[in-house]
PDB file of C-alpha atoms in Angstrom:
ATOM      1  CA  UNK S   1      12.430  -5.289  29.923  1.00  0.00           C
ATOM      2  CA  UNK S   2      11.134  -6.961  26.838  1.00  0.00           C
ATOM      3  CA  UNK S   3      13.388  -9.619  25.125  1.00  0.00           C
ATOM      4  CA  UNK S   4      14.359 -10.463  21.479  1.00  0.00           C
ATOM      5  CA  UNK S   5      11.959 -13.168  21.115  1.00  0.00           C
ATOM      6  CA  UNK S   6       9.018 -11.100  22.349  1.00  0.00           C
ATOM      7  CA  UNK S   7      10.225  -7.876  20.478  1.00  0.00           C
ATOM      8  CA  UNK S   8       9.976 -10.988  17.233  1.00  0.00           C
ATOM      9  CA  UNK S   9       6.521 -12.078  18.346  1.00  0.00           C
ATOM     10  CA  UNK S  10       5.256  -8.197  18.207  1.00  0.00           C
ATOM     11  CA  UNK S  11       6.891  -7.847  14.430  1.00  0.00           C
ATOM     12  CA  UNK S  12       5.432 -11.525  13.568  1.00  0.00           C
ATOM     13  CA  UNK S  13       2.025  -9.953  14.397  1.00  0.00           C
ATOM     14  CA  UNK S  14       2.479  -6.710  12.308  1.00  0.00           C
ATOM     15  CA  UNK S  15       3.361  -9.218   9.752  1.00  0.00           C
ATOM     16  CA  UNK S  16       0.020 -10.889   9.692  1.00  0.00           C
ATOM     17  CA  UNK S  17      -1.913  -7.507  10.087  1.00  0.00           C
ATOM     18  CA  UNK S  18       0.185  -5.982   7.296  1.00  0.00           C
ATOM     19  CA  UNK S  19      -0.958  -9.242   5.231  1.00  0.00           C
ATOM     20  CA  UNK S  20      -4.631  -8.857   6.311  1.00  0.00           C
ATOM     21  CA  UNK S  21      -4.445  -5.105   5.022  1.00  0.00           C
ATOM     22  CA  UNK S  22      -2.550  -5.908   1.642  1.00  0.00           C
ATOM     23  CA  UNK S  23      -5.240  -8.524   1.108  1.00  0.00           C
ATOM     24  CA  UNK S  24      -7.968  -5.925   1.884  1.00  0.00           C
ATOM     25  CA  UNK S  25      -6.283  -3.470  -0.068  1.00  0.00           C
ATOM     26  CA  UNK S  26      -6.119  -6.280  -2.949  1.00  0.00           C
ATOM     27  CA  UNK S  27      -9.969  -6.565  -2.897  1.00  0.00           C
ATOM     28  CA  UNK S  28     -10.717  -2.682  -2.886  1.00  0.00           C
ATOM     29  CA  UNK S  29      -8.330  -1.839  -5.977  1.00  0.00           C
ATOM     30  CA  UNK S  30     -10.059  -5.023  -7.406  1.00  0.00           C
ATOM     31  CA  UNK S  31     -13.785  -3.584  -7.042  1.00  0.00           C
ATOM     32  CA  UNK S  32     -12.496  -0.223  -8.155  1.00  0.00           C
ATOM     33  CA  UNK S  33     -10.568  -1.583 -11.357  1.00  0.00           C
ATOM     34  CA  UNK S  34     -13.957  -3.628 -12.432  1.00  0.00           C
ATOM     35  CA  UNK S  35     -15.968  -0.172 -11.885  1.00  0.00           C
ATOM     36  CA  UNK S  36     -13.353   1.579 -13.957  1.00  0.00           C
ATOM     37  CA  UNK S  37     -13.512  -0.929 -16.721  1.00  0.00           C
ATOM     38  CA  UNK S  38     -17.833  -0.627 -16.727  1.00  0.00           C
ATOM     39  CA  UNK S  39     -16.801   3.221 -17.111  1.00  0.00           C
ATOM     40  CA  UNK S  40     -14.374   2.989 -19.702  1.00  0.00           C
ATOM     41  CA  UNK S  41     -12.346   4.896 -17.220  1.00  0.00           C
ATOM     42  CA  UNK S  42      -8.271   4.892 -17.456  1.00  0.00           C
ATOM     43  CA  UNK S  43      -6.600   2.426 -14.989  1.00  0.00           C
ATOM     44  CA  UNK S  44      -3.890   5.027 -13.904  1.00  0.00           C
ATOM     45  CA  UNK S  45      -4.973   8.209 -12.297  1.00  0.00           C
ATOM     46  CA  UNK S  46      -1.374  10.092 -11.952  1.00  0.00           C
ATOM     47  CA  UNK S  47      -3.087  12.886  -9.738  1.00  0.00           C
ATOM     48  CA  UNK S  48      -4.502  10.020  -7.448  1.00  0.00           C
ATOM     49  CA  UNK S  49      -1.138   8.264  -7.369  1.00  0.00           C
ATOM     50  CA  UNK S  50       0.408  11.482  -5.840  1.00  0.00           C
ATOM     51  CA  UNK S  51      -2.461  12.238  -3.816  1.00  0.00           C
ATOM     52  CA  UNK S  52      -1.899   8.505  -1.988  1.00  0.00           C
ATOM     53  CA  UNK S  53       2.019   9.203  -2.001  1.00  0.00           C
ATOM     54  CA  UNK S  54       2.044  12.498  -0.427  1.00  0.00           C
ATOM     55  CA  UNK S  55      -0.763  11.377   2.389  1.00  0.00           C
ATOM     56  CA  UNK S  56       0.876   7.989   3.054  1.00  0.00           C
ATOM     57  CA  UNK S  57       4.120   9.881   3.795  1.00  0.00           C
ATOM     58  CA  UNK S  58       2.137  12.324   6.142  1.00  0.00           C
ATOM     59  CA  UNK S  59      -0.127   9.858   8.187  1.00  0.00           C
ATOM     60  CA  UNK S  60       1.611  10.494  11.516  1.00  0.00           C
ATOM     61  CA  UNK S  61       1.915  14.419  11.081  1.00  0.00           C
ATOM     62  CA  UNK S  62       5.568  13.898  10.979  1.00  0.00           C
ATOM     63  CA  UNK S  63       6.701  14.470   7.447  1.00  0.00           C
ATOM     64  CA  UNK S  64      10.009  15.965   7.535  1.00  0.00           C
ATOM     65  CA  UNK S  65      10.908  15.011  11.010  1.00  0.00           C
ATOM     66  CA  UNK S  66      12.896  12.306   9.732  1.00  0.00           C
ATOM     67  CA  UNK S  67      13.691  12.543   6.196  1.00  0.00           C
ATOM     68  CA  UNK S  68      15.125   9.251   5.826  1.00  0.00           C
ATOM     69  CA  UNK S  69      12.082   7.578   7.147  1.00  0.00           C
ATOM     70  CA  UNK S  70       9.929   9.869   4.772  1.00  0.00           C
ATOM     71  CA  UNK S  71      12.206   8.271   1.940  1.00  0.00           C
ATOM     72  CA  UNK S  72      11.729   4.581   3.346  1.00  0.00           C
ATOM     73  CA  UNK S  73       7.843   5.214   3.350  1.00  0.00           C
ATOM     74  CA  UNK S  74       7.668   6.681  -0.169  1.00  0.00           C
ATOM     75  CA  UNK S  75       9.657   3.558  -1.255  1.00  0.00           C
ATOM     76  CA  UNK S  76       7.254   1.131   0.256  1.00  0.00           C
ATOM     77  CA  UNK S  77       4.008   2.890  -1.214  1.00  0.00           C
ATOM     78  CA  UNK S  78       5.892   3.404  -4.665  1.00  0.00           C
ATOM     79  CA  UNK S  79       6.637  -0.441  -4.456  1.00  0.00           C
ATOM     80  CA  UNK S  80       3.049  -1.196  -3.433  1.00  0.00           C
ATOM     81  CA  UNK S  81       1.378   1.043  -6.319  1.00  0.00           C
ATOM     82  CA  UNK S  82       3.805  -0.855  -8.623  1.00  0.00           C
ATOM     83  CA  UNK S  83       3.047  -4.525  -7.425  1.00  0.00           C
ATOM     84  CA  UNK S  84      -0.724  -3.668  -7.197  1.00  0.00           C
ATOM     85  CA  UNK S  85      -0.860  -2.131 -10.977  1.00  0.00           C
ATOM     86  CA  UNK S  86       1.238  -5.380 -12.275  1.00  0.00           C
ATOM     87  CA  UNK S  87      -1.418  -7.773 -10.350  1.00  0.00           C
ATOM     88  CA  UNK S  88      -4.461  -6.214 -11.476  1.00  0.00           C
ATOM     89  CA  UNK S  89      -3.206  -5.735 -14.938  1.00  0.00           C
ATOM     90  CA  UNK S  90      -2.318  -9.551 -14.672  1.00  0.00           C
ATOM     91  CA  UNK S  91      -5.698 -10.535 -13.445  1.00  0.00           C
ATOM     92  CA  UNK S  92      -8.016  -7.700 -15.777  1.00  0.00           C
ATOM     93  CA  UNK S  93      -6.335  -7.731 -18.911  1.00  0.00           C
TER      94      UNK S  93
END
């Protein structure tokens, strides 16, 4: 049987992995931003953002089975997209 401490250690590991993934996403989005600047493309692409949101919620193929979790995922990804947008604008304006 798992203990609270062992489960918390697993959560801490998930946080480390999330940090690494968010840093990797930052690097990729910064590279895309540079290309967009060079090609005079708009920063924001509403169609792409809609695709990201829909895909993210359904990554496990279980969209609709837990509507509250779907809402949570949409909120998390929406927050991620907004925060990256603010970050990139602060770095490249």
